[in-house]
Coordinates of C-alpha atoms and ligand atoms in Angstrom, one line a residue:
X24 CA 7.0 -4.0 256.8
X25 CA 3.4 -3.2 256.0
X26 CA 0.5 -4.5 258.1
X27 CA -3.2 -5.1 258.0
X28 CA -4.9 -4.0 261.2
X29 CA -7.4 -6.6 262.5
X30 CA -9.9 -5.6 265.1
X31 CA -12.8 -7.5 266.7
X32 CA -15.0 -6.0 269.4
X33 CA -16.5 -7.6 272.5
X34 CA -19.2 -5.4 274.1
X35 CA -21.0 -6.1 277.4
X36 CA -24.1 -4.1 278.2
X37 CA -26.3 -4.3 281.3
X38 CA -30.0 -4.7 280.6
X39 CA -32.4 -2.4 282.5
X40 CA -34.9 -5.0 283.5
X41 CA -36.8 -4.5 286.8
X42 CA -35.3 -7.6 288.5
X43 CA -31.9 -9.3 288.2
X44 CA -31.1 -12.2 285.8
X45 CA -31.8 -15.1 288.0
X46 CA -33.5 -13.7 291.1
X47 CA -36.1 -11.2 292.2
X48 CA -33.7 -8.6 293.5
X49 CA -34.2 -5.0 292.4
X50 CA -31.9 -4.5 289.3
X51 CA -31.7 -0.7 289.8
X52 CA -29.1 -0.1 292.5
X53 CA -28.1 3.5 291.6
X54 CA -27.6 5.3 294.8
X55 CA -28.3 2.2 297.0
X56 CA -26.0 1.3 299.9
X57 CA -23.5 -1.5 299.0
X58 CA -24.8 -5.1 299.3
X59 CA -28.4 -4.1 300.0
X60 CA -29.8 -5.3 296.7
X61 CA -28.9 -8.9 297.2
X62 CA -30.4 -12.3 298.1
X63 CA -29.2 -15.8 298.6
X64 CA -29.4 -16.5 294.9
X65 CA -27.3 -13.7 293.6
X66 CA -24.9 -14.2 296.6
X67 CA -24.4 -17.7 295.4
X68 CA -25.5 -19.5 298.6
X69 CA -25.4 -23.3 298.3
X70 CA -28.7 -24.9 297.5
X71 CA -30.3 -21.9 295.8
X72 CA -31.8 -22.2 292.4
X73 CA -31.5 -19.6 289.6
X74 CA -34.7 -18.7 287.7
X75 CA -34.2 -17.0 284.3
X76 CA -35.6 -13.5 283.7
X77 CA -38.0 -13.8 280.7
X78 CA -37.8 -10.1 279.9
X79 CA -34.0 -10.3 279.6
X80 CA -34.2 -13.2 277.2
X81 CA -36.9 -11.5 275.1
X82 CA -34.8 -8.3 274.9
X83 CA -31.7 -10.3 273.8
X84 CA -33.8 -11.9 271.0
X85 CA -35.2 -8.4 270.1
X86 CA -31.7 -7.0 269.8
X87 CA -30.6 -10.0 267.8
X88 CA -33.5 -9.5 265.4
X89 CA -32.6 -5.8 265.1
X90 CA -29.0 -6.8 264.1
X91 CA -30.1 -9.4 261.5
X92 CA -29.0 -12.4 263.6
X93 CA -30.1 -16.0 263.4
X94 CA -32.2 -16.8 266.5
X95 CA -31.3 -20.2 267.8
X96 CA -34.7 -21.8 268.7
X97 CA -32.9 -24.3 270.9
X98 CA -30.5 -22.7 273.4
X99 CA -29.1 -23.1 276.9
X100 CA -27.1 -21.6 279.7
X101 CA -23.6 -22.8 280.7
X102 CA -21.3 -22.3 283.6
X103 CA -18.1 -20.4 283.1
X104 CA -15.8 -21.4 286.0
X105 CA -13.3 -19.0 287.4
X106 CA -12.3 -17.6 290.7
X107 CA -12.5 -13.9 291.5
X108 CA -13.6 -12.2 294.7
X109 CA -16.5 -10.4 292.9
X110 CA -17.9 -13.7 291.8
X111 CA -19.4 -15.4 294.9
X112 CA -20.5 -18.6 293.2
X113 CA -17.1 -19.3 291.7
X114 CA -18.7 -19.4 288.2
X115 CA -20.7 -17.1 286.0
X116 CA -23.9 -18.3 284.3
X117 CA -23.3 -17.5 280.6
X118 CA -23.9 -19.1 277.2
X119 CA -21.2 -21.1 275.4
X120 CA -21.8 -23.0 272.2
X121 CA -25.5 -22.1 271.7
X122 CA -26.0 -18.4 272.3
X123 CA -29.5 -16.9 271.7
X124 CA -28.3 -15.1 268.6
X125 CA -25.7 -16.1 266.0
X126 CA -24.4 -14.3 262.9
X127 CA -25.9 -11.0 261.8
X128 CA -24.4 -7.6 261.1
X129 CA -24.5 -3.9 262.0
X130 CA -24.6 -1.4 259.2
X131 CA -22.4 1.7 259.4
X132 CA -22.9 3.9 256.4
X133 CA -23.2 1.0 254.0
X134 CA -20.4 -1.1 255.6
X135 CA -21.7 -4.2 257.2
X136 CA -19.8 -5.2 260.3
X137 CA -20.3 -9.0 260.8
X138 CA -21.4 -10.1 264.2
X139 CA -20.4 -13.5 265.6
X140 CA -22.9 -13.9 268.4
X141 CA -25.0 -12.2 271.1
X142 CA -25.4 -14.1 274.3
X143 CA -26.9 -13.4 277.7
X144 CA -25.1 -13.8 281.0
X145 CA -25.0 -12.3 284.5
X146 CA -22.8 -9.5 285.7
X147 CA -20.3 -9.8 288.5
X148 CA -20.1 -7.7 291.7
X149 CA -17.8 -4.8 291.9
X150 CA -14.5 -4.4 293.8
X151 CA -13.0 -1.2 294.9
X152 CA -9.5 -0.7 296.2
X153 CA -9.4 2.4 298.5
X154 CA -6.1 4.3 298.0
X155 CA -3.5 3.7 300.7
X156 CA -5.6 1.0 302.5
X157 CA -4.6 -2.6 302.9
X158 CA -8.0 -3.9 302.1
X159 CA -10.5 -4.0 299.2
X160 CA -14.2 -3.6 299.3
X161 CA -16.8 -5.6 297.5
X162 CA -20.3 -4.6 296.5
X163 CA -22.6 -7.4 295.2
X164 CA -25.5 -5.2 294.2
X165 CA -24.4 -5.6 290.6
X166 CA -23.9 -9.4 290.9
X167 CA -26.6 -11.1 288.8
X168 CA -27.5 -8.0 286.7
X169 CA -28.5 -9.3 283.2
X170 CA -25.6 -8.7 280.8
X171 CA -25.7 -9.1 277.0
X172 CA -22.4 -9.7 275.3
X173 CA -22.0 -9.0 271.6
X174 CA -18.9 -10.3 269.8
X175 CA -18.0 -9.2 266.3
X176 CA -16.0 -11.0 263.7
X177 CA -12.4 -9.6 263.3
X178 CA -13.5 -7.5 260.4
X179 CA -12.9 -3.9 261.7
X180 CA -9.9 -2.3 260.1
X181 CA -9.5 1.1 261.7
X182 CA -9.7 2.7 265.2
X183 CA -12.3 5.1 263.9
X184 CA -14.6 2.3 262.7
X185 CA -14.1 0.6 266.1
X186 CA -15.3 3.8 267.8
X187 CA -18.3 4.2 265.3
X188 CA -19.3 0.6 265.9
X189 CA -19.5 1.2 269.7
X190 CA -21.4 4.5 269.2
X191 CA -24.0 2.9 266.9
X192 CA -24.4 -0.1 269.1
X193 CA -25.1 2.2 272.1
X194 CA -27.7 4.1 270.0
X195 CA -29.4 0.8 269.2
X196 CA -29.5 -0.3 272.8
X197 CA -31.1 3.0 273.7
X198 CA -33.6 3.0 270.7
X199 CA -34.8 -0.5 271.8
X200 CA -35.0 0.9 275.4
X201 CA -33.3 -2.1 276.8
X202 CA -30.1 -0.6 278.4
X203 CA -29.0 2.8 279.5
X204 CA -25.6 1.8 278.0
X205 CA -23.8 4.7 279.8
X206 CA -20.1 3.9 279.5
X207 CA -19.1 6.2 282.4
X208 CA -21.5 4.2 284.7
X209 CA -20.0 0.9 283.4
X210 CA -23.4 0.0 281.9
X211 CA -21.7 -0.6 278.6
X212 CA -18.1 -1.9 278.4
X213 CA -16.1 -2.2 275.2
X214 CA -13.2 -4.4 274.7
X215 CA -11.1 -4.6 271.5
X216 CA -9.1 -7.5 270.2
X217 CA -6.3 -6.2 268.1
X218 CA -3.6 -7.9 266.0
X219 CA -1.4 -6.8 263.2
X220 CA -0.9 -9.2 260.3
X221 CA 1.6 -8.8 257.5
X222 CA -0.3 -7.2 254.6
X223 CA -2.1 -9.7 252.3
X224 CA -0.9 -12.8 254.2
X225 CA -4.3 -13.8 255.5
X226 CA -7.8 -14.6 254.3
X227 CA -11.1 -13.9 255.8
X228 CA -13.2 -16.9 255.4
X229 CA -16.3 -18.3 257.1
X230 CA -15.9 -15.8 259.9
X231 CA -12.3 -16.7 260.6
X232 CA -8.9 -15.3 259.8
X233 CA -6.9 -17.9 258.0
X234 CA -3.3 -17.6 257.0
X235 CA -2.3 -17.9 253.4
X236 CA 0.1 -20.9 252.9
X237 CA 2.4 -21.6 255.8
X238 CA 2.2 -18.0 257.1
X239 CA 1.8 -17.9 260.9
X240 CA -0.7 -15.4 262.4
X241 CA 0.5 -12.9 265.0
X242 CA -1.2 -13.3 268.4
X243 CA -4.0 -10.9 269.3
X244 CA -4.1 -8.5 272.3
X245 CA -7.3 -7.9 274.2
X246 CA -7.8 -4.4 275.5
X247 CA -9.9 -3.7 278.6
X248 CA -10.8 -0.7 280.9
X249 CA -12.0 1.4 278.0
X250 CA -14.5 4.0 279.5
X251 CA -15.4 6.2 276.6
X252 CA -15.8 6.3 272.9
X253 CA -12.8 8.5 272.6
X254 CA -10.8 6.0 274.6
X255 CA -11.8 3.2 272.2
X256 CA -10.1 5.1 269.3
X257 CA -7.1 6.3 271.4
X258 CA -6.5 2.8 272.9
X259 CA -6.6 1.1 269.5
X260 CA -4.3 3.6 267.9
X261 CA -1.8 3.3 270.7
X262 CA -1.9 -0.5 270.6
X263 CA -1.4 -0.6 266.8
X264 CA 1.7 1.5 267.2
X265 CA 3.0 -0.5 270.1
X266 CA 2.6 -3.8 268.2
X267 CA 4.3 -2.3 265.1
X268 CA 7.3 -1.2 267.1
X269 CA 7.4 -4.6 268.9
X270 CA 7.3 -6.5 265.6
X271 CA 9.9 -4.2 264.0
X272 CA 12.3 -4.8 266.9
X273 CA 11.9 -8.6 266.6
X274 CA 10.0 -8.9 269.9
X275 CA 7.8 -12.0 270.0
X276 CA 4.2 -11.0 270.7
X277 CA 2.1 -13.2 273.1
X278 CA -1.6 -13.4 273.4
X279 CA -2.4 -11.2 276.4
X280 CA -4.9 -8.9 278.1
X281 CA -3.8 -5.3 278.4
X282 CA -5.6 -2.5 280.2
X283 CA -6.0 1.1 278.9
X284 CA -4.6 3.7 281.2
X285 CA -6.4 7.0 280.5
X286 CA -3.9 9.1 282.4
X287 CA -0.7 7.8 280.8
X288 CA -2.4 7.2 277.5
X289 CA -0.9 3.8 277.3
X290 CA -1.9 0.1 277.5
X291 CA -0.4 -2.0 280.2
X292 CA 0.0 -5.7 280.6
X293 CA -2.6 -7.3 282.9
X294 CA -2.3 -11.1 282.2
X295 CA -1.6 -13.7 279.6
X296 CA -5.0 -14.6 278.2
X297 CA -6.9 -17.7 279.3
X298 CA -8.4 -19.9 276.6
X299 CA -11.9 -21.1 276.8
X300 CA -10.7 -24.5 277.9
X301 CA -9.4 -22.8 281.1
X302 CA -13.0 -22.0 282.1
X303 CA -14.2 -25.6 282.0
X304 CA -17.5 -24.6 280.5
X305 CA -20.3 -27.1 281.1
X306 CA -24.1 -26.9 280.8
X307 CA -25.8 -25.1 283.7
X308 CA -27.5 -28.0 285.5
X309 CA -30.0 -25.9 287.4
X310 CA -31.6 -24.4 284.2
X311 CA -33.2 -26.6 281.6
X312 CA -32.4 -25.8 277.9
X313 CA -34.7 -23.2 276.4
X314 CA -36.8 -23.6 273.3
X315 CA -38.4 -20.8 271.4
X316 CA -41.3 -21.4 269.1
X317 CA -41.4 -19.6 265.7
X318 CA -44.5 -17.9 267.0
X319 CA -42.7 -16.5 270.0
X320 CA -39.9 -15.1 267.8
X321 CA -42.6 -13.5 265.5
X322 CA -44.2 -11.9 268.5
X323 CA -40.9 -10.4 269.6
X324 CA -40.1 -9.3 266.1
X325 CA -43.4 -7.3 266.0
X326 CA -41.9 -5.1 268.7
X327 CA -38.9 -4.1 266.6
X328 CA -38.7 -0.5 265.6
X329 CA -36.8 1.4 263.0
X330 CA -33.1 1.6 264.1
X331 CA -30.7 4.5 263.5
X332 CA -28.9 3.2 260.4
X333 CA -32.2 2.7 258.5
X334 CA -33.6 5.9 259.9
X335 CA -30.6 7.8 258.7
X336 CA -31.1 6.6 255.1
X337 CA -34.7 7.4 255.2
X338 CA -34.1 10.9 256.6
X339 CA -31.7 11.6 253.7
X340 CA -34.1 10.1 251.0
X341 CA -37.4 11.2 252.3
X342 CA -36.7 14.6 253.9
X343 CA -33.6 15.7 251.9
X344 CA -31.4 16.1 255.0
X345 CA -27.6 15.9 254.2
X346 CA -25.7 12.9 255.7
X347 CA -24.1 14.9 258.5
X348 CA -27.4 16.4 259.7
X349 CA -29.1 13.0 259.4
X350 CA -26.4 11.3 261.5
X351 CA -26.8 13.9 264.3
X352 CA -30.6 13.7 264.2
X353 CA -30.7 9.9 264.4
X354 CA -28.1 9.7 267.2
X355 CA -30.9 10.1 269.8
X356 CA -34.3 8.7 269.1
X357 CA -36.1 11.5 270.9
X358 CA -34.3 14.1 268.7
X359 CA -35.1 12.1 265.6
X360 CA -38.8 11.9 266.6
X361 CA -38.9 15.6 267.3
X362 CA -37.2 16.5 263.9
X363 CA -39.6 14.2 262.1
X364 CA -42.5 15.8 263.8
X365 CA -41.2 19.3 262.8
X366 CA -40.7 18.2 259.2
X367 CA -44.1 16.6 258.9
X368 CA -45.6 20.0 260.1
X369 CA -43.6 21.8 257.5
X370 CA -44.7 19.3 254.9
X371 CA -48.4 19.9 255.6
X372 CA -47.8 23.6 255.7
X373 CA -46.1 23.7 252.3
X374 CA -48.9 21.6 250.8
X375 CA -51.5 24.0 252.3
X376 CA -49.6 26.8 250.5
X377 CA -50.3 25.0 247.2
X378 CA -46.7 23.8 246.8
X379 CA -45.2 20.3 247.2
X380 CA -42.7 19.0 249.7
X381 CA -40.7 17.4 246.9
X382 CA -40.2 20.8 245.2
X383 CA -39.3 22.7 248.5
X384 CA -37.7 19.9 250.6
X385 CA -34.1 20.9 250.0
X386 CA -34.7 24.5 251.1
X387 CA -37.0 23.5 254.0
X388 CA -34.8 20.7 255.2
X389 CA -31.8 22.9 255.2
X390 CA -33.6 25.6 257.2
X391 CA -35.0 23.0 259.7
X392 CA -31.6 21.3 260.2
X393 CA -29.9 24.7 260.7
X394 CA -32.4 25.6 263.5
X395 CA -32.7 22.1 265.0
X396 CA -29.0 21.5 265.2
X397 CA -27.0 24.8 265.3
X398 CA -29.6 27.1 267.0
X399 CA -31.5 24.7 269.2
X400 CA -28.3 22.9 270.3
X401 CA -26.9 26.2 271.6
X402 CA -29.8 26.6 274.0
X403 CA -29.8 22.9 275.0
X404 CA -26.0 23.2 275.8
X405 CA -26.2 26.5 277.6
X406 CA -29.0 25.1 279.8
X407 CA -27.4 21.7 280.2
X408 CA -30.6 20.1 278.9
X409 CA -31.6 17.5 276.3
X410 CA -34.4 17.4 273.7
X411 CA -36.5 15.6 276.4
X412 CA -36.6 18.8 278.4
X413 CA -37.7 21.1 275.6
X414 CA -40.8 23.3 276.1
X415 CA -41.2 24.2 272.4
X416 CA -43.8 22.0 270.7
X417 CA -42.9 20.7 267.2
X418 CA -45.8 22.7 265.8
X419 CA -44.4 26.0 267.1
X420 CA -40.9 25.0 266.0
X421 CA -42.2 24.4 262.5
X422 CA -44.1 27.7 262.6
X423 CA -40.9 29.6 263.3
X424 CA -39.4 27.9 260.2
X425 CA -42.3 29.1 258.1
X426 CA -41.8 32.7 259.3
X427 CA -38.2 32.6 258.2
X428 CA -39.1 30.8 255.0
X429 CA -41.6 33.5 254.1
X430 CA -39.2 36.3 254.9
X431 CA -41.6 37.5 257.6
X432 CA -38.6 37.7 260.0
X433 CA -34.9 37.8 259.3
X434 CA -32.4 35.4 260.9
X435 CA -31.4 37.6 263.8
X436 CA -35.1 38.1 264.7
X437 CA -35.6 34.3 264.4
X438 CA -32.8 33.8 266.9
X439 CA -34.3 36.2 269.3
X440 CA -37.7 34.6 269.0
X441 CA -36.3 31.1 269.5
X442 CA -34.7 32.3 272.7
X443 CA -38.1 33.4 274.0
X444 CA -39.7 30.2 272.8
X445 CA -37.0 28.1 274.5
X446 CA -37.5 29.9 277.8
X447 CA -41.3 30.0 277.8
X448 CA -42.6 27.6 275.1
X449 CA -44.4 30.5 273.4
X450 CA -46.0 30.8 270.0
X451 CA -43.5 32.3 267.5
X452 CA -46.0 34.6 265.8
X453 CA -47.1 36.0 269.1
X454 CA -43.5 36.7 270.1
X455 CA -42.9 38.3 266.7
X456 CA -45.7 40.8 267.2
X457 CA -45.0 41.4 270.9
X458 CA -41.4 42.3 270.2
X459 CA -42.2 44.1 266.9
X460 CA -39.8 41.8 265.1
X461 CA -41.8 41.4 261.9
X462 CA -39.5 42.0 258.9
X463 CA -39.8 45.2 256.9
X464 CA -40.4 43.8 253.5
X465 CA -42.4 46.5 251.7
X466 CA -40.3 47.7 248.6
X467 CA -41.6 51.3 248.7
X468 CA -40.8 51.7 252.4
X469 CA -37.4 50.1 252.1
X470 CA -36.6 52.3 249.0
X471 CA -37.3 55.4 251.0
X472 CA -34.9 54.3 253.8
X473 CA -32.2 53.4 251.3
X474 CA -32.5 56.7 249.6
X475 CA -32.1 58.6 252.8
X476 CA -29.1 56.5 253.8
X477 CA -27.5 57.1 250.4
X478 CA -28.0 60.8 250.7
X479 CA -26.4 60.8 254.2
X480 CA -23.3 58.8 252.9
X481 CA -22.1 60.5 249.7
X482 CA -18.5 59.3 250.2
X483 CA -19.4 55.7 250.2
X484 CA -21.7 56.2 247.2
X485 CA -18.9 57.8 245.3
X486 CA -16.6 54.9 246.2
X487 CA -19.2 52.4 245.0
X488 CA -19.5 54.2 241.8
X489 CA -15.7 54.2 241.4
X490 CA -15.9 50.4 241.4
X491 CA -15.4 49.6 245.1
X492 CA -18.6 47.7 245.3
X493 CA -17.9 46.1 248.7
X494 CA -18.9 49.3 250.4
X495 CA -22.5 48.1 249.7
X496 CA -22.1 46.0 252.9
X497 CA -21.5 49.2 254.9
X498 CA -24.6 50.8 253.3
X499 CA -26.8 47.7 254.1
X500 CA -25.5 47.9 257.7
X501 CA -26.7 51.5 257.9
X502 CA -30.1 50.6 256.6
X503 CA -30.3 47.7 259.1
X504 CA -29.4 50.1 261.9
X505 CA -31.9 52.7 260.7
X506 CA -34.7 50.1 260.7
X507 CA -33.6 48.6 264.1
X508 CA -32.6 45.3 262.4
X509 CA -36.0 44.8 260.9
X510 CA -35.3 45.3 257.2
X511 CA -35.1 42.3 254.9
X512 CA -31.3 42.4 254.3
X513 CA -31.5 40.5 251.0
X514 CA -34.0 43.0 249.6
X515 CA -32.0 46.0 250.9
X516 CA -29.0 44.7 249.1
X517 CA -31.0 44.4 245.9
X518 CA -32.4 47.9 246.2
X519 CA -29.0 49.5 246.9
X520 CA -27.5 47.7 243.8
X521 CA -30.4 48.7 241.6
X522 CA -30.3 52.4 242.7
X523 CA -26.6 52.8 242.5
X524 CA -26.3 51.1 239.1
X525 CA -28.9 53.2 237.5
Ligands
ZN629 ZN1 -30.7 -11.6 294.3
MN630 MN1 -18.8 -12.0 279.1

């Protein structure tokens, strides 16, 4: 039997507001002792009143605008009732039928992944279960942290796309500077709903999967405990295979929640899924409904910045970067800003040389991406640093590119200079002169060195003349050694060819 894979994502992310969602408690509890960032409101004491965090609401709207959502001008909070030890009130304040944002989409390389909704709620506390002990511990510092939940339509068809969606969403949260979205810290938590449907037996209509004719849909499985992007892909792939086998053996699937176990590489049953009716949602009586004016939405929209998918397209069109380079550069806003600064320096430089960016952009963009990504990344990695730690100004970085571009230095000298620049933030031209790395480019000087090398290596010259032309590489190597690596290797090769062919 052939199946269509149907995946929908639910992603929770903690907002990095100063205070919590409904009280004045410090929202940054990193490193704090358990239960020290709490108050009667987030502890759910009877008689306390929640007071919504305006910043959290504005950020949710900002995110919704960035993802092309409809912003509901009239909205409200609801109570989602359930019992769990990490939920002292016995309910979570969330949003049910009228979230702040409805519809919308996130673009991944031209494929628009439809979004159902984005709503705002509060996080729960955190339980830990010490190994070998007969008790559990509860930390309520996290209780009441603003939490945005994004739900997609069931339109994702592969595990790889599910992973890419989560990665792009994390980038967007970081671009907007509204969440750290660190998955290892639990600041972003991805859940995948997966079902297999017999190929071609369903329709996707009005945001819902509908069976064709009397065909019955297979139940979906919700996957939790996914702590990394790699795990998103692995868990989905595992679950697809598990469901395929189950269906092939005639097992009846049930709607359930399963947890991903990183060590075993398997999903394990946790519970049969509640339906929304089990939560007995009702409007939060302590918070009046919210109404946005068109003006407020416009003011929030004015704060929207260019997001990674659009930036990627622009980097390709405007600067001539290839798609892979552009994807890497836009993955981190600080890196994208740095690259853009370098490129704009190169652009003014090439114009000052009497040329145009349009004519030279492919060569210059390739050069810049090679040094920004391959060479610079080596140093960042070796020093366990990010682009935010870099001492090299974009002007100096661009200047290094111009030295290579003009053949003033060769690539091995450029790497040496970059190493010094990385350590000290120095000017590349100064380093070039200090270390005597300027490239030997003078034809007459190089011809003299080539002639002496040829005279000293008669056997190789004879081999070359007998048709074994790849010995030219050996001769170039000799010239490079003779000039202490300073000769322009391209030019040396040309000169050798010219002399030996004559
Ligand atoms: Zn509090
Ligand atoms: Mn939720």
